[in-house]
Coordinates of N, CA, C and O in Angstrom, one line a residue:
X129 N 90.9 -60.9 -6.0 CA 89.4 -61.0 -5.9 C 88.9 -61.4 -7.3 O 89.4 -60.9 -8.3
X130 N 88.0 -62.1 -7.2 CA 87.8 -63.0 -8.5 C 86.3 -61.6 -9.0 O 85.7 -60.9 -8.3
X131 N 86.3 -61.7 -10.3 CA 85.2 -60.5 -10.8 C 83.9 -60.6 -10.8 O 83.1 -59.7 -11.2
X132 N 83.6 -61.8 -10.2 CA 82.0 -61.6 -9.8 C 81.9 -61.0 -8.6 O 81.1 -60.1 -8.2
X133 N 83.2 -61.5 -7.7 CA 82.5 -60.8 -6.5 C 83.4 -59.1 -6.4 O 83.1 -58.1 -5.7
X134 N 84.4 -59.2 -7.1 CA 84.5 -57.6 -7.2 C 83.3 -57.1 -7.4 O 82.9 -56.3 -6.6
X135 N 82.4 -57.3 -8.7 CA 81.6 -56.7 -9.2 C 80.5 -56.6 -8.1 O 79.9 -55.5 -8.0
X136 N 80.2 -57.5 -7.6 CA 79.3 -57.4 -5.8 C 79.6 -56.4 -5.2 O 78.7 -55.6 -5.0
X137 N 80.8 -56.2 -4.8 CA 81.5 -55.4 -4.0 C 81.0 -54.3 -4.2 O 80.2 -53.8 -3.4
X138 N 81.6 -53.6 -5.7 CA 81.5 -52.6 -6.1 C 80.0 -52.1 -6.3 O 79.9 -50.9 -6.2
X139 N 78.9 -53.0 -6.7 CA 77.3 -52.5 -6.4 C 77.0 -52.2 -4.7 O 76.3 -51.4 -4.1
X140 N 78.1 -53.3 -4.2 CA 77.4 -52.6 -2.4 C 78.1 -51.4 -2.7 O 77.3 -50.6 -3.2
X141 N 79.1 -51.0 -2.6 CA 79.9 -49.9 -2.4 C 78.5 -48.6 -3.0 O 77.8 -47.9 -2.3
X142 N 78.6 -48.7 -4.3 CA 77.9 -47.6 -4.8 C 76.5 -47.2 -4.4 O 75.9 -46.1 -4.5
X143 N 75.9 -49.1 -3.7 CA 74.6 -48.5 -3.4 C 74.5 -47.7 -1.9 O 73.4 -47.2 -1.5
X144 N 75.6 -47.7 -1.2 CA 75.6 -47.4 0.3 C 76.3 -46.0 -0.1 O 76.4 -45.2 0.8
X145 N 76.7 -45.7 -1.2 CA 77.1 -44.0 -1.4 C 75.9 -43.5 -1.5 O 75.6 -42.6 -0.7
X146 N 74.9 -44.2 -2.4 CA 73.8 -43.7 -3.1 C 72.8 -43.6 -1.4 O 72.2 -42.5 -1.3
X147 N 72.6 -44.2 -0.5 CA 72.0 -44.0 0.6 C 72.7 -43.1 1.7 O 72.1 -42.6 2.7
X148 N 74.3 -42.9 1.4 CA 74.6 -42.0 2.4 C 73.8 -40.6 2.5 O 73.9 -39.9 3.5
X149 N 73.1 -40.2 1.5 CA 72.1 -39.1 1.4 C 71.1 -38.8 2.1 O 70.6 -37.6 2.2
X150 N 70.5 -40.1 2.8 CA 69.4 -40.7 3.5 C 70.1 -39.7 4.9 O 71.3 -39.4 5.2
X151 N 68.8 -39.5 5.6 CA 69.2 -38.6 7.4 C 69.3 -40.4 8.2 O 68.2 -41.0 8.5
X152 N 70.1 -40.7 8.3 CA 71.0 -41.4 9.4 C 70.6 -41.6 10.7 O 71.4 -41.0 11.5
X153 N 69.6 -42.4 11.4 CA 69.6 -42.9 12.7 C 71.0 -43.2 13.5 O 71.9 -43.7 12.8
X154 N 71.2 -43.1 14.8 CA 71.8 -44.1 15.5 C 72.1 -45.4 15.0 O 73.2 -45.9 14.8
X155 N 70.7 -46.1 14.8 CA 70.9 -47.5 14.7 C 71.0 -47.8 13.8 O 71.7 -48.8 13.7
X156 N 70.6 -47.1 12.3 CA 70.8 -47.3 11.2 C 72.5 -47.5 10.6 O 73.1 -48.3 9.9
X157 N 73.0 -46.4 11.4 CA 74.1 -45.9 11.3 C 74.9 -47.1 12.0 O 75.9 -47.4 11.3
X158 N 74.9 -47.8 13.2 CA 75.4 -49.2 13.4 C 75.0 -50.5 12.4 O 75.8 -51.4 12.2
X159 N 74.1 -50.4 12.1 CA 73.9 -51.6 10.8 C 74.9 -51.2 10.3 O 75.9 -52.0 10.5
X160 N 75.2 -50.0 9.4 CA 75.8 -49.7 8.4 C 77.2 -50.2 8.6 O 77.8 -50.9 7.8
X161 N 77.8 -49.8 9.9 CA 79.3 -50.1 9.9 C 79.1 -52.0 10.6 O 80.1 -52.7 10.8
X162 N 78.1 -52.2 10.7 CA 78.3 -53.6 10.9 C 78.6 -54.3 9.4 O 79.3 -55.3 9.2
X163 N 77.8 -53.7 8.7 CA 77.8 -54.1 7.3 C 79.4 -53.8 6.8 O 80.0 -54.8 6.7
X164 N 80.2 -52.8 6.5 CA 81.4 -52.4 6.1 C 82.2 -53.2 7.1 O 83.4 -53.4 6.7
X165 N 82.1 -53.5 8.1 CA 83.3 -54.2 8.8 C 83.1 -55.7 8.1 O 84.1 -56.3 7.7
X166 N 82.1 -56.2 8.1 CA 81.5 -57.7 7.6 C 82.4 -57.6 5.8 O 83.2 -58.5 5.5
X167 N 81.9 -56.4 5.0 CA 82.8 -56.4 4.0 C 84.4 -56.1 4.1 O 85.0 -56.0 3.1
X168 N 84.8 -55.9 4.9 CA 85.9 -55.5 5.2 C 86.8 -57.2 5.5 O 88.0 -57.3 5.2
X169 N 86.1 -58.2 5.9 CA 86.6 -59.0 6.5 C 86.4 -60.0 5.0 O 87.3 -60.6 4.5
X170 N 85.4 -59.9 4.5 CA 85.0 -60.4 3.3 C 86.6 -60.4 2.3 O 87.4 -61.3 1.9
X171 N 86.6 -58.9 2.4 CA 87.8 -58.4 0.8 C 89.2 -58.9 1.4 O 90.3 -58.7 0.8
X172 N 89.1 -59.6 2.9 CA 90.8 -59.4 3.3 C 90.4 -61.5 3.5 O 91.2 -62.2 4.2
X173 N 89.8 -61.8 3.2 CA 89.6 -63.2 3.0 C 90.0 -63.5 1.7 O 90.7 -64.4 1.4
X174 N 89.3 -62.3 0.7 CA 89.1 -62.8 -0.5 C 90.9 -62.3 -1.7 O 91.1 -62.4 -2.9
X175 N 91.7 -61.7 -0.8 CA 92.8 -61.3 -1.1 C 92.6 -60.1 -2.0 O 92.9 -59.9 -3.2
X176 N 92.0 -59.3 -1.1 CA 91.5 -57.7 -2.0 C 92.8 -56.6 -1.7 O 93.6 -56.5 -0.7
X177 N 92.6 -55.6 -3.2 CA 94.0 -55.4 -3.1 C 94.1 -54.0 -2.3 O 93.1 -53.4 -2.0
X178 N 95.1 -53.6 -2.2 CA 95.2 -52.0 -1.5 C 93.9 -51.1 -1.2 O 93.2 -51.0 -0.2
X179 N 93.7 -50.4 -2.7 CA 93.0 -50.1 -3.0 C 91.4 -50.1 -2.4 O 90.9 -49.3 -1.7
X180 N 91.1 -51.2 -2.9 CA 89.7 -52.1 -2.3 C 89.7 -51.9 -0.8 O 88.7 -51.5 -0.3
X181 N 90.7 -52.3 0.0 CA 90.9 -52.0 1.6 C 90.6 -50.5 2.1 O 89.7 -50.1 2.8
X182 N 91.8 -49.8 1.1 CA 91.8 -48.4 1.7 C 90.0 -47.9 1.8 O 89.5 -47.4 2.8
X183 N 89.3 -48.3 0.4 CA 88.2 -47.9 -0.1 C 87.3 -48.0 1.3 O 87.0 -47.1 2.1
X184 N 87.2 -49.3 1.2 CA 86.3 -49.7 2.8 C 86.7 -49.5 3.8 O 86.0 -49.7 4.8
X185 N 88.6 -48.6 4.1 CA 88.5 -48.1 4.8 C 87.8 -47.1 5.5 O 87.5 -47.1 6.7
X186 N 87.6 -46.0 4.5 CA 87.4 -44.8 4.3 C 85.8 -44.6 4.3 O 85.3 -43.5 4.8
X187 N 85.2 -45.3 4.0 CA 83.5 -45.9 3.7 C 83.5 -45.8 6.0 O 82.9 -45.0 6.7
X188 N 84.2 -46.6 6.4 CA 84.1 -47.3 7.4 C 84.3 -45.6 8.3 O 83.5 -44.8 8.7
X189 N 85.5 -45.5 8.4 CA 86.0 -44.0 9.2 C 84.8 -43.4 8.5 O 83.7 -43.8 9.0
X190 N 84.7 -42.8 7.8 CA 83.7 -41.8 7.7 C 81.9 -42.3 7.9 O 81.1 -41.5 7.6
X191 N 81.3 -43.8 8.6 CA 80.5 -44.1 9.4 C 80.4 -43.8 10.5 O 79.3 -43.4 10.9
X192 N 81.5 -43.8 11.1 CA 81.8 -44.0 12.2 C 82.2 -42.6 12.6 O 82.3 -42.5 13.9
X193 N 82.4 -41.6 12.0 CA 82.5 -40.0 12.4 C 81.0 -39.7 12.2 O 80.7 -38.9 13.1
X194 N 79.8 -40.1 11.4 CA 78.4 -40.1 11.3 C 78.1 -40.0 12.6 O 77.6 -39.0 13.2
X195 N 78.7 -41.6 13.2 CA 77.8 -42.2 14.4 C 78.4 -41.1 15.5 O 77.6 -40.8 16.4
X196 N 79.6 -40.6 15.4 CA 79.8 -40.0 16.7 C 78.9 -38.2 17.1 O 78.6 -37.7 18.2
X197 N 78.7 -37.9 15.7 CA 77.9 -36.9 15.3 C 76.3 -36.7 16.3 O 75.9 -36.0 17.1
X198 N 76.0 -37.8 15.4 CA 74.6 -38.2 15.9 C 74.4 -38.8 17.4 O 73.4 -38.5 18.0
X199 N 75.5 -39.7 17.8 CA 75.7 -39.9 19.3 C 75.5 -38.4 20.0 O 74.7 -38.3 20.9
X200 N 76.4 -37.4 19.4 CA 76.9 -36.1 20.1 C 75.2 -35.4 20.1 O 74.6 -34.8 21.0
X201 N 74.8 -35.6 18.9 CA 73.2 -34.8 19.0 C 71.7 -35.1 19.9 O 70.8 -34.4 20.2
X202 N 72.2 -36.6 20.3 CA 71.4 -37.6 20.7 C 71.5 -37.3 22.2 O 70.5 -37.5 23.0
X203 N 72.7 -36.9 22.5 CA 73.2 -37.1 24.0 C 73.6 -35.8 24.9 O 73.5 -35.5 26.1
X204 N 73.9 -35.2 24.0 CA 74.2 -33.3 24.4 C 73.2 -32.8 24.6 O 72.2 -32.8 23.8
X205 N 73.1 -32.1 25.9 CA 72.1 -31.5 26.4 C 71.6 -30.1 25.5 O 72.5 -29.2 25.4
X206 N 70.7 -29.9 25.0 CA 70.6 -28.5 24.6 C 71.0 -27.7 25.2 O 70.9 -27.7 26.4
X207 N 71.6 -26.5 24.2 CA 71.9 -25.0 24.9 C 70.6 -24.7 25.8 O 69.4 -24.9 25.3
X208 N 70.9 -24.1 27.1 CA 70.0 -23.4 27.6 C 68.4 -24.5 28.3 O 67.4 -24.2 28.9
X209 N 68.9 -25.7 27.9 CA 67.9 -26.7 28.8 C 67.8 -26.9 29.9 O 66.9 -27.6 30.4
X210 N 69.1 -26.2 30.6 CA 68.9 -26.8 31.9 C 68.6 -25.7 32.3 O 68.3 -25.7 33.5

């Protein structure tokens, strides 16, 4: 991966840690892994190495444990609602 766009990479990377702090919608939370899969396809175009993969792996699984979260809170009936 050539160092401009590492250096790209690595500003999304940090700025999407810097927002994981943000409370998390449903949908928000699908942009996000639309966005990490979109870079994911980006870094394996751009011959990115181990590392870099595993990174966006890990960014990506731990989205996607978010979304199941919030799916689960979204969709689970309250204790005692029925």
């Amino acid at each position: 991966m050539d160092p401009a766009r590492r250096a790209d990479y690595l500003d999304a990377m940090h700025t999407a840690r810097d927002n994981s702090a943000v409370r998390h919608t449903v949908e928000t939370l699908t942009a996000e892994i639309g966005q990490i899969v979109g870079e994911r396809q980006d870094l394996r175009a751009a011959g990115a190495t181990t590392a870099e993969l595993e990174e966006n792996r890990r960014r990506l699984a731990s989205a996607q444990s978010r979304l199941s979260l919030l799916l689960i809170e979204r969709y689970l009936p309250a204790v005692g609602a029925a």
